[in-house]
mmCIF file of C-alpha atoms in Angstrom:
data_model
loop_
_atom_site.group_PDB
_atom_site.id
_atom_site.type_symbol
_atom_site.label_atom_id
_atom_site.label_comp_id
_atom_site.label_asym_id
_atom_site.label_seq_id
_atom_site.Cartn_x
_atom_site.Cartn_y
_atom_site.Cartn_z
ATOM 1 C CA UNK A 1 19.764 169.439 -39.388
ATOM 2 C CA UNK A 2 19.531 165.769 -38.629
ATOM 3 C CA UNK A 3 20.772 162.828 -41.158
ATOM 4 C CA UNK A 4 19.144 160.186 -41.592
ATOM 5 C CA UNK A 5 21.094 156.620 -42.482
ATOM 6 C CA UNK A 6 18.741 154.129 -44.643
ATOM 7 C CA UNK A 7 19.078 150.325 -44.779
ATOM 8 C CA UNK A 8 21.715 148.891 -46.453
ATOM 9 C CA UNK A 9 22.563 145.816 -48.534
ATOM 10 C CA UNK A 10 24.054 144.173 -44.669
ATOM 11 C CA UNK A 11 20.277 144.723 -43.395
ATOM 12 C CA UNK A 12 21.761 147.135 -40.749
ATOM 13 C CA UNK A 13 20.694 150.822 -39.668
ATOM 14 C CA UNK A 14 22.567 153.155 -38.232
ATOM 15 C CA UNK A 15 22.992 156.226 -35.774
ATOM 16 C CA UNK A 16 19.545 158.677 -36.119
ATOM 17 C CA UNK A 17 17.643 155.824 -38.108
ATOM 18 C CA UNK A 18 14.010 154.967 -37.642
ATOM 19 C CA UNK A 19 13.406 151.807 -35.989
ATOM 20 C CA UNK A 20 12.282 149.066 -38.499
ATOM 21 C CA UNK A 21 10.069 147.016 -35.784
ATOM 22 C CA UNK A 22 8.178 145.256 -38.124
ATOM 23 C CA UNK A 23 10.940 144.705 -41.063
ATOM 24 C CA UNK A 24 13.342 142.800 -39.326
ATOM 25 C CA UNK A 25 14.818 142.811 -35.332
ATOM 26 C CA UNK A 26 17.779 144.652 -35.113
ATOM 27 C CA UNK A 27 21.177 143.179 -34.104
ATOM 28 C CA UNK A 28 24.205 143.574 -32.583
ATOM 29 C CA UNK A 29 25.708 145.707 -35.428
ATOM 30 C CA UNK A 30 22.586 148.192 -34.982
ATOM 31 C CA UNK A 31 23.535 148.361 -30.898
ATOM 32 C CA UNK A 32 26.857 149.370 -32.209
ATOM 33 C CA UNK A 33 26.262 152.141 -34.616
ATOM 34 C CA UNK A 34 23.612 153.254 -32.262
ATOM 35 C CA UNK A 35 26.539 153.460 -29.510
ATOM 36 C CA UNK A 36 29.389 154.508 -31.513
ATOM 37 C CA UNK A 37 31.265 151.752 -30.272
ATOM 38 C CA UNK A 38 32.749 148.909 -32.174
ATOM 39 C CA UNK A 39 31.164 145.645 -32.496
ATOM 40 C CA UNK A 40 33.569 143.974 -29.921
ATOM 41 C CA UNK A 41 32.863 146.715 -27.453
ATOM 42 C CA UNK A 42 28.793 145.503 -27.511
ATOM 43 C CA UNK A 43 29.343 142.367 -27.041
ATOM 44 C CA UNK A 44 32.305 142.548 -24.385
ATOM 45 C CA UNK A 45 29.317 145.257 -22.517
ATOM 46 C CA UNK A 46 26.828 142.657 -22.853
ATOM 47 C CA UNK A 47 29.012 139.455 -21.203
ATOM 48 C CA UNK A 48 29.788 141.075 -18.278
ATOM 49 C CA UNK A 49 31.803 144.610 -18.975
ATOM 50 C CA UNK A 50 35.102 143.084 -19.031
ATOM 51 C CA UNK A 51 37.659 145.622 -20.719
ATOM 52 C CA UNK A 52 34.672 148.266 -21.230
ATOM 53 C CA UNK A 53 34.657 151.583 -20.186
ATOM 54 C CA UNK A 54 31.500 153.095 -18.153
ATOM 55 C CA UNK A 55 30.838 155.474 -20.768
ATOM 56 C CA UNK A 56 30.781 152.900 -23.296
ATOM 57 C CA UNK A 57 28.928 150.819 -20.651
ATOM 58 C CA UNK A 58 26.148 153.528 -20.908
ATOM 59 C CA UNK A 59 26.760 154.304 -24.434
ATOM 60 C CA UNK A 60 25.581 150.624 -24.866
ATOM 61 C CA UNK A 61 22.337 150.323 -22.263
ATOM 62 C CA UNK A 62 21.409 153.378 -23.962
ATOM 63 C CA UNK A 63 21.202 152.038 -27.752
ATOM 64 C CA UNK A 64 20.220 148.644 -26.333
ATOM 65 C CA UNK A 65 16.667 150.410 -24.889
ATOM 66 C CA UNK A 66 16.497 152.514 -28.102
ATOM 67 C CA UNK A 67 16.939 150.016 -30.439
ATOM 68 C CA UNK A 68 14.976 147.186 -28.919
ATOM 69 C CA UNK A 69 17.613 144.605 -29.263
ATOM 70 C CA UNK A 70 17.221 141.311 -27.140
ATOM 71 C CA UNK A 71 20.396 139.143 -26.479
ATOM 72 C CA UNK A 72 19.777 135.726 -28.498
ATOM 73 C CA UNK A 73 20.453 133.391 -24.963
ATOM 74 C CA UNK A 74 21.143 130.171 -27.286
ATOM 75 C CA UNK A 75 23.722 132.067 -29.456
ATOM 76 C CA UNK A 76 25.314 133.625 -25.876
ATOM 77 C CA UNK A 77 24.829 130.433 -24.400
ATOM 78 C CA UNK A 78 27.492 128.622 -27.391
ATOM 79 C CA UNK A 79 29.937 131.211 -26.733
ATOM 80 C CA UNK A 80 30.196 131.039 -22.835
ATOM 81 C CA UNK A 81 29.313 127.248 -22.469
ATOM 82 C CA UNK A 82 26.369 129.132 -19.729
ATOM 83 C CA UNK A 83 22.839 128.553 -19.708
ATOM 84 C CA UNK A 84 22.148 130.877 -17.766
ATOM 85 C CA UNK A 85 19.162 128.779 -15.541
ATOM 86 C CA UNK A 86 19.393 127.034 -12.060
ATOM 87 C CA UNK A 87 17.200 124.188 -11.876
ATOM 88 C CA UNK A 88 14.696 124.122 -8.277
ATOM 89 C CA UNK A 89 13.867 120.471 -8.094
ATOM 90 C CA UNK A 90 11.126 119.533 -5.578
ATOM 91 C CA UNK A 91 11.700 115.533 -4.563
ATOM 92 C CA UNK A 92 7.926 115.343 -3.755
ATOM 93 C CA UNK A 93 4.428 114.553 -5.550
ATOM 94 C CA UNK A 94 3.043 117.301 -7.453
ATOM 95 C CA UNK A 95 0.340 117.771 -5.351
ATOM 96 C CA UNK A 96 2.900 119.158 -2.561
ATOM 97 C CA UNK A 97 3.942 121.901 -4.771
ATOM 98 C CA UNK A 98 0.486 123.552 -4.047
ATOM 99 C CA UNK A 99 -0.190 122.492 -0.679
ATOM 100 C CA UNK A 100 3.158 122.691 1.027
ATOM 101 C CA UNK A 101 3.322 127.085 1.798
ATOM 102 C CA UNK A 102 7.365 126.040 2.288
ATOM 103 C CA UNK A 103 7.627 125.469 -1.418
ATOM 104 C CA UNK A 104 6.422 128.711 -2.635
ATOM 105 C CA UNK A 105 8.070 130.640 0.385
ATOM 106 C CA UNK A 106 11.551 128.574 -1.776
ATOM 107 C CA UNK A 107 10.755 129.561 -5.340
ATOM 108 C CA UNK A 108 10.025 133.120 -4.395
ATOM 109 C CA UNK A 109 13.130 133.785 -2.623
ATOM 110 C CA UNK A 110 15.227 131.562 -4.889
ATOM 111 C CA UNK A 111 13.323 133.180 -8.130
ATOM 112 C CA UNK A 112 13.975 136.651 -7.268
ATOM 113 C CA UNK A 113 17.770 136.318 -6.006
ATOM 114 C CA UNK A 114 18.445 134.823 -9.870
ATOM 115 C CA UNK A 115 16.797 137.709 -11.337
ATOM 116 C CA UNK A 116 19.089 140.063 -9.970
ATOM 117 C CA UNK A 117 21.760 137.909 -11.950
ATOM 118 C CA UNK A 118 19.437 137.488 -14.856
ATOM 119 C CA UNK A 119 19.290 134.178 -14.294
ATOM 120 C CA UNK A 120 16.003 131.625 -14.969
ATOM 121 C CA UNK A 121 14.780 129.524 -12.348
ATOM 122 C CA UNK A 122 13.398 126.388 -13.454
ATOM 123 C CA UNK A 123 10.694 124.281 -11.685
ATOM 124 C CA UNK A 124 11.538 120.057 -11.609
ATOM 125 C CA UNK A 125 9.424 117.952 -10.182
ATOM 126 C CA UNK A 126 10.941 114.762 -9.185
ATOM 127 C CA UNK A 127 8.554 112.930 -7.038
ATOM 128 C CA UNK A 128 8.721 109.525 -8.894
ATOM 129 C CA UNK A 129 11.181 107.205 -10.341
ATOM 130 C CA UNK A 130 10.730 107.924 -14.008
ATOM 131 C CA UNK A 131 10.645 111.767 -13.188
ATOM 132 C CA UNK A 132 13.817 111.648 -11.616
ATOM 133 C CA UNK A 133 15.326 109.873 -14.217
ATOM 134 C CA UNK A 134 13.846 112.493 -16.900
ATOM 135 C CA UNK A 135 15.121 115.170 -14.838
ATOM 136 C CA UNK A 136 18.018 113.717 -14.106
ATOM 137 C CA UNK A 137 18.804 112.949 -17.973
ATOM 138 C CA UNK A 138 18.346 116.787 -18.462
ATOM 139 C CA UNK A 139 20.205 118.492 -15.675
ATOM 140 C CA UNK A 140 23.368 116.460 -16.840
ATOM 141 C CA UNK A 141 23.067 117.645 -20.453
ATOM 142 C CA UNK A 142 24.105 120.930 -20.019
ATOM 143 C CA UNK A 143 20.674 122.750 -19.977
ATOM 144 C CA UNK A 144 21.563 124.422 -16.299
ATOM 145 C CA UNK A 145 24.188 126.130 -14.620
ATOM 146 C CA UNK A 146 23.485 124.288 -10.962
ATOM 147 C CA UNK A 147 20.654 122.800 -9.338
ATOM 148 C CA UNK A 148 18.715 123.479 -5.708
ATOM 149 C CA UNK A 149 17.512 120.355 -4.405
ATOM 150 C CA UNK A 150 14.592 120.718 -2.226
ATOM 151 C CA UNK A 151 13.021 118.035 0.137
ATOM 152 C CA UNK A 152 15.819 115.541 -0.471
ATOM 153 C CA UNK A 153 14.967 111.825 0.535
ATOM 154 C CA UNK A 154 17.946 109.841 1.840
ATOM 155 C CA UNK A 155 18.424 107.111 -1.099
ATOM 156 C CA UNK A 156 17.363 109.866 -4.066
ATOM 157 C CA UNK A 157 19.827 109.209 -6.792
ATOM 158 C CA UNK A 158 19.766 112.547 -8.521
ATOM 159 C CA UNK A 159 22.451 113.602 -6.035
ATOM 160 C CA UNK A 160 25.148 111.520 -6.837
ATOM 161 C CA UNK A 161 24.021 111.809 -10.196
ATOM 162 C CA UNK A 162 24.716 115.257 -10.244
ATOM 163 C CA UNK A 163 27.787 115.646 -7.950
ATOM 164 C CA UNK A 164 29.644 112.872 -10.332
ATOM 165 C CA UNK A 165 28.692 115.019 -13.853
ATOM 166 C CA UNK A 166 29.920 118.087 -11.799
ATOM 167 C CA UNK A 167 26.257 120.297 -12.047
ATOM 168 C CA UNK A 168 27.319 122.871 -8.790
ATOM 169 C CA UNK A 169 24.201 121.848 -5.988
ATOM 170 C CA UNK A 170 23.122 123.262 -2.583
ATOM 171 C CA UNK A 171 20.247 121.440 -0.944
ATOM 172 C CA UNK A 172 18.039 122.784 1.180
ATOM 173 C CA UNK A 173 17.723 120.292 4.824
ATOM 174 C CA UNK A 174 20.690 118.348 5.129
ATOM 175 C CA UNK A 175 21.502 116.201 1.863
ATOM 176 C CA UNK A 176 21.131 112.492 4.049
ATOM 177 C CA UNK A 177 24.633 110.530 3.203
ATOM 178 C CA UNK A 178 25.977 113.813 1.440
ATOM 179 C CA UNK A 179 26.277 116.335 4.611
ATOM 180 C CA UNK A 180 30.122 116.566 3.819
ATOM 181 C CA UNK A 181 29.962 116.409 0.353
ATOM 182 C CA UNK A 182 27.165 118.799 -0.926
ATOM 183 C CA UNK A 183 26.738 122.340 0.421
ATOM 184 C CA UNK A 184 23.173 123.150 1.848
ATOM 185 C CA UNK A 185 21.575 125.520 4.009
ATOM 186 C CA UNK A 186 19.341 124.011 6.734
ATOM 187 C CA UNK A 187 17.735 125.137 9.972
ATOM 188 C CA UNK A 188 18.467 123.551 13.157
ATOM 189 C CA UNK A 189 15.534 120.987 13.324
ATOM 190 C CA UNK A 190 17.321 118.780 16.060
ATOM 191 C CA UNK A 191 17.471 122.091 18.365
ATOM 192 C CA UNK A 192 14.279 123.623 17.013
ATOM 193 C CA UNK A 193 12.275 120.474 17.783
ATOM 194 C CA UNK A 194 14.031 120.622 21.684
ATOM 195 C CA UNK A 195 12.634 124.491 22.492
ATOM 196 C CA UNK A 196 9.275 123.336 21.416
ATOM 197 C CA UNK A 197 9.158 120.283 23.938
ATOM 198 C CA UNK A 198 10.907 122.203 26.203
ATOM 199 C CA UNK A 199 7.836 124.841 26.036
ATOM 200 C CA UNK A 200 5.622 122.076 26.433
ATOM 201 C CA UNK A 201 6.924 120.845 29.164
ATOM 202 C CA UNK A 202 7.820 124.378 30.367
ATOM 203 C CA UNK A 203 3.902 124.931 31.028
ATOM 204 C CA UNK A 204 2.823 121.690 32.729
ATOM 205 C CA UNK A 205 2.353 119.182 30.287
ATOM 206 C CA UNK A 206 3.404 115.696 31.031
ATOM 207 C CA UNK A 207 1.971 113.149 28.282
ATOM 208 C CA UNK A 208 4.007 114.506 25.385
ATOM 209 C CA UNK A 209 3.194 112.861 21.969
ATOM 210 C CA UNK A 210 4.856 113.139 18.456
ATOM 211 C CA UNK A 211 3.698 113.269 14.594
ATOM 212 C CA UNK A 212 6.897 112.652 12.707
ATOM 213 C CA UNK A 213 8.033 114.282 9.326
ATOM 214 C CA UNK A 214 9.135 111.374 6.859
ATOM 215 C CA UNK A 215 11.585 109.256 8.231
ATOM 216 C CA UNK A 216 13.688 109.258 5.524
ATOM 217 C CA UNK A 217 14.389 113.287 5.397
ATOM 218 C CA UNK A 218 16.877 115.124 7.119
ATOM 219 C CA UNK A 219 13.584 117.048 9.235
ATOM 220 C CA UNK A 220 11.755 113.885 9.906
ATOM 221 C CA UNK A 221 15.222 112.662 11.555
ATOM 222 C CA UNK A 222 16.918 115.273 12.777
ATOM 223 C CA UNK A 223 12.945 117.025 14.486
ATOM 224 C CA UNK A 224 12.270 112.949 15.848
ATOM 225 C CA UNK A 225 15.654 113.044 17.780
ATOM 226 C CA UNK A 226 15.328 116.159 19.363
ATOM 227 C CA UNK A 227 11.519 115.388 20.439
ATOM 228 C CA UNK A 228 13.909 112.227 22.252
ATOM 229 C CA UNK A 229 16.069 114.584 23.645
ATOM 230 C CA UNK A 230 13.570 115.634 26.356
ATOM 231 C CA UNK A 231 11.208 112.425 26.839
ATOM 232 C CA UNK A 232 13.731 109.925 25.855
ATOM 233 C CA UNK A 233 12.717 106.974 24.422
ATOM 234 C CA UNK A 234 9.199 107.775 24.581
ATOM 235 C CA UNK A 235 6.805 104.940 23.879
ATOM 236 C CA UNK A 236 5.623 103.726 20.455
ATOM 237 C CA UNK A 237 2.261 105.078 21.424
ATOM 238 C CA UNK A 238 3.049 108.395 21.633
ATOM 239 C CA UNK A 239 4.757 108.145 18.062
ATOM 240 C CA UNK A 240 2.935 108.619 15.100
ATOM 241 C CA UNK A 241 4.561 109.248 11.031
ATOM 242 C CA UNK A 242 3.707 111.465 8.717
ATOM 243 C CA UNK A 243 4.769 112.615 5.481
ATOM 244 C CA UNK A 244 4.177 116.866 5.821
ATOM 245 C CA UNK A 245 0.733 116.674 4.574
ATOM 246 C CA UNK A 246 -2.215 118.271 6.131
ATOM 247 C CA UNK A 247 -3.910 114.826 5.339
ATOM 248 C CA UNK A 248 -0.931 112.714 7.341
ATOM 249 C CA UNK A 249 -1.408 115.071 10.369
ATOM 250 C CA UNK A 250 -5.326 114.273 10.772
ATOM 251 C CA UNK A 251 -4.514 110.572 10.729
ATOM 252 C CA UNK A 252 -1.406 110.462 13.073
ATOM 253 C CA UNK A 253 -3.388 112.910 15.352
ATOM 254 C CA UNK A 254 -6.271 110.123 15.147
ATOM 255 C CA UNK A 255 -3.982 107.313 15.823
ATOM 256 C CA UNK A 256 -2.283 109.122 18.569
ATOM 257 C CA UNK A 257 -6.121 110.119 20.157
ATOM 258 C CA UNK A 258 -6.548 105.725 20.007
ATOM 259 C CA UNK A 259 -3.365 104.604 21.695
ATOM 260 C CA UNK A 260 -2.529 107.513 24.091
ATOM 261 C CA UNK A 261 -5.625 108.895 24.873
ATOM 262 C CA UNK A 262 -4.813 110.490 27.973
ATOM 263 C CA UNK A 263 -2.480 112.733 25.737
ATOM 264 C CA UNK A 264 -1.688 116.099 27.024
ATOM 265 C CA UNK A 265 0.372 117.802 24.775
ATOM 266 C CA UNK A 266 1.469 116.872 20.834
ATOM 267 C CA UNK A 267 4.484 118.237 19.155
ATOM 268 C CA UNK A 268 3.908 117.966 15.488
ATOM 269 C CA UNK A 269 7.121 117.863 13.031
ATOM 270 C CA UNK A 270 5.278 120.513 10.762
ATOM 271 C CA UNK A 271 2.655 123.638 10.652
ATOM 272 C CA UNK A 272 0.586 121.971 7.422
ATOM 273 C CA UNK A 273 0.415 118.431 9.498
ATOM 274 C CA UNK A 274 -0.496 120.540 12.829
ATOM 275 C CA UNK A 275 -3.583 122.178 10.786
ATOM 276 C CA UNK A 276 -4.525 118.812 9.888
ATOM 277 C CA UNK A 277 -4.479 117.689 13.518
ATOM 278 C CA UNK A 278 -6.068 120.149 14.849
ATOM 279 C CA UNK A 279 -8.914 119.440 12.347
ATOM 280 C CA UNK A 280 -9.125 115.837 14.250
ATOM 281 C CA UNK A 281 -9.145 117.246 17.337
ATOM 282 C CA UNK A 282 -11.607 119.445 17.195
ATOM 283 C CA UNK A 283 -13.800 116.813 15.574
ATOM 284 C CA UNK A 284 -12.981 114.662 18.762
ATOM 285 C CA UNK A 285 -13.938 117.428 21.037
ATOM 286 C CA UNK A 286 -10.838 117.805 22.289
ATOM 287 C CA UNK A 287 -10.222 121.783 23.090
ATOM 288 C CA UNK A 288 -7.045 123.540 22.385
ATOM 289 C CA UNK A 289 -4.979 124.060 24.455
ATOM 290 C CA UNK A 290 -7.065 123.406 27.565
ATOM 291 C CA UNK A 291 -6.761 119.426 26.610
ATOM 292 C CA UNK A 292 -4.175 119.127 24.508
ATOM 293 C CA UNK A 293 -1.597 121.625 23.483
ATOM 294 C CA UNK A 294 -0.347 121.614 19.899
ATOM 295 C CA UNK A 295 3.096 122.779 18.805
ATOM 296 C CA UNK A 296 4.135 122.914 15.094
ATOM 297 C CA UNK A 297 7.276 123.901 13.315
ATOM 298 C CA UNK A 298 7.918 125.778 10.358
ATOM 299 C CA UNK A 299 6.517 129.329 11.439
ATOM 300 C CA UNK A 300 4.281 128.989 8.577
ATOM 301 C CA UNK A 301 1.147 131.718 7.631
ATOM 302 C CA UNK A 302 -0.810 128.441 7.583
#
């Protein structure tokens, strides 16, 4: 026959109890008797297994599901000086958050790898002065445990901000004035930007034109020089900025239609701007590729 332990004067319940639910949320001491492991043992299980054996491991997952208890983060977070968060900040106007297919390509990846670490991703959005000062202000309080900096302009201050409080960072495109200094994980835009241009060229096109990425970012840079790398110093009428919207790509690809109109060929820095410029050229009556061939980067769904 079964026992059955009551509540006591501590507020605890023990081994074979009924769950309270609605009474009060059970604790740590609950987990415990529920185990039949000390105290220690729970919380030693519950900050990583150190010095815990596998059956007490299980002993605890088990009266963790059966009891319900949730780990209080703040309280954990006192004791291991962890926040356990990594903040995703996106140097860009909010607006590029849900246009840009890039960004959310990021978070997922970046969202999911955390959760197998049971780790929070947090969103930033530091597209203006004051935000990345309000950002800034809270990733160097303590609040995360490192930062991914996405989209980083050359002149953003958040990064020595963060290197010089010691928040761990990884960009994502080369961190301009911090490639030595900051690990990141970028493609090869300089090469990337060559193939395409080489294809162009590859299948008779001779009037080559360009719609840049921002000037001021590693792929606006790094995509620009390799487009140079096989026209050379093209003229400044076959090169037209943009800025990765769809928007910027319809007006480069309508200033590029003005001052090189015998165009043949257009290698755009980006997949959203190449939408956008293929807009404007259809509009023009320009057929693609029979008139102008259009080459984007990114290998984008858009």
């Amino acid at each position: 026959m079964g026992r059955r332990v009551t509540r006591g004067r501590s507020g605890g319940w023990g081994a074979g109890a009924d769950r309270p639910g609605a009474r009060s949320r059970p604790t740590i001491d609950d987990v415990a008797a529920v185990a039949g492991v000390s105290r220690g043992t729970v919380s030693r299980a519950l900050n990583g297994g150190h010095n815990v054996s596998s059956a007490a491991q299980e002993a605890v997952r088990r009266a963790v599901a059966k009891t319900g208890y949730v780990v209080n983060q703040h309280a954990r977070s006192l004791v291991t000086q962890r926040a356990n968060s990594v903040a995703f900040i996106i140097s860009e106007p909010q607006e590029r958050l849900f246009e840009d297919p890039n960004f959310n390509i990021l978070l997922h990846g970046c969202a999911k790898a955390l959760a197998e670490y049971d780790y929070t991703l947090l969103l930033a959005l530091a597209g203006t002065r004051a935000d990345r000062e309000r950002v800034g202000r809270y990733l160097t309080s303590g609040h995360v445990d490192g930062a991914l900096l996405v989209s980083t302009h050359s002149g953003n201050p958040l990064v020595g901000e963060l290197r010089a409080s010691g928040v761990p960072v990884v960009a994502c495109g080369k961190p301009l004035g911090y490639e030595r200094s900051v690990a990141h994980v970028a493609a090869d835009d300089r090469d990337g930007a060559r193939q395409m241009v080489e294809h162009l060229r590859s299948i008779g096109r001779r009037r080559i034109g360009t719609i840049t990425g921002p000037l001021d970012t590693p792929g606006g840079v790094e995509r620009l020089a390799g487009y140079r790398d096989i026209v050379g110093d093209a003229e400044p009428a076959l090169v037209a900025t943009g800025d990765y919207t769809r928007a910027a790509g319809g007006s480069a690809m309508a200033s590029l239609l003005a001052s090189a109109p015998d165009l043949d060929a257009v290698f755009v820095a980006s997949d959203l701007m190449a939408a956008g410029a293929l807009e404007v050229l259809h509009a023009a009556g320009r057929r693609v590729p029979e008139d102008i061939a259009v080459g984007g980067f990114d290998d984008s769904g858009i």
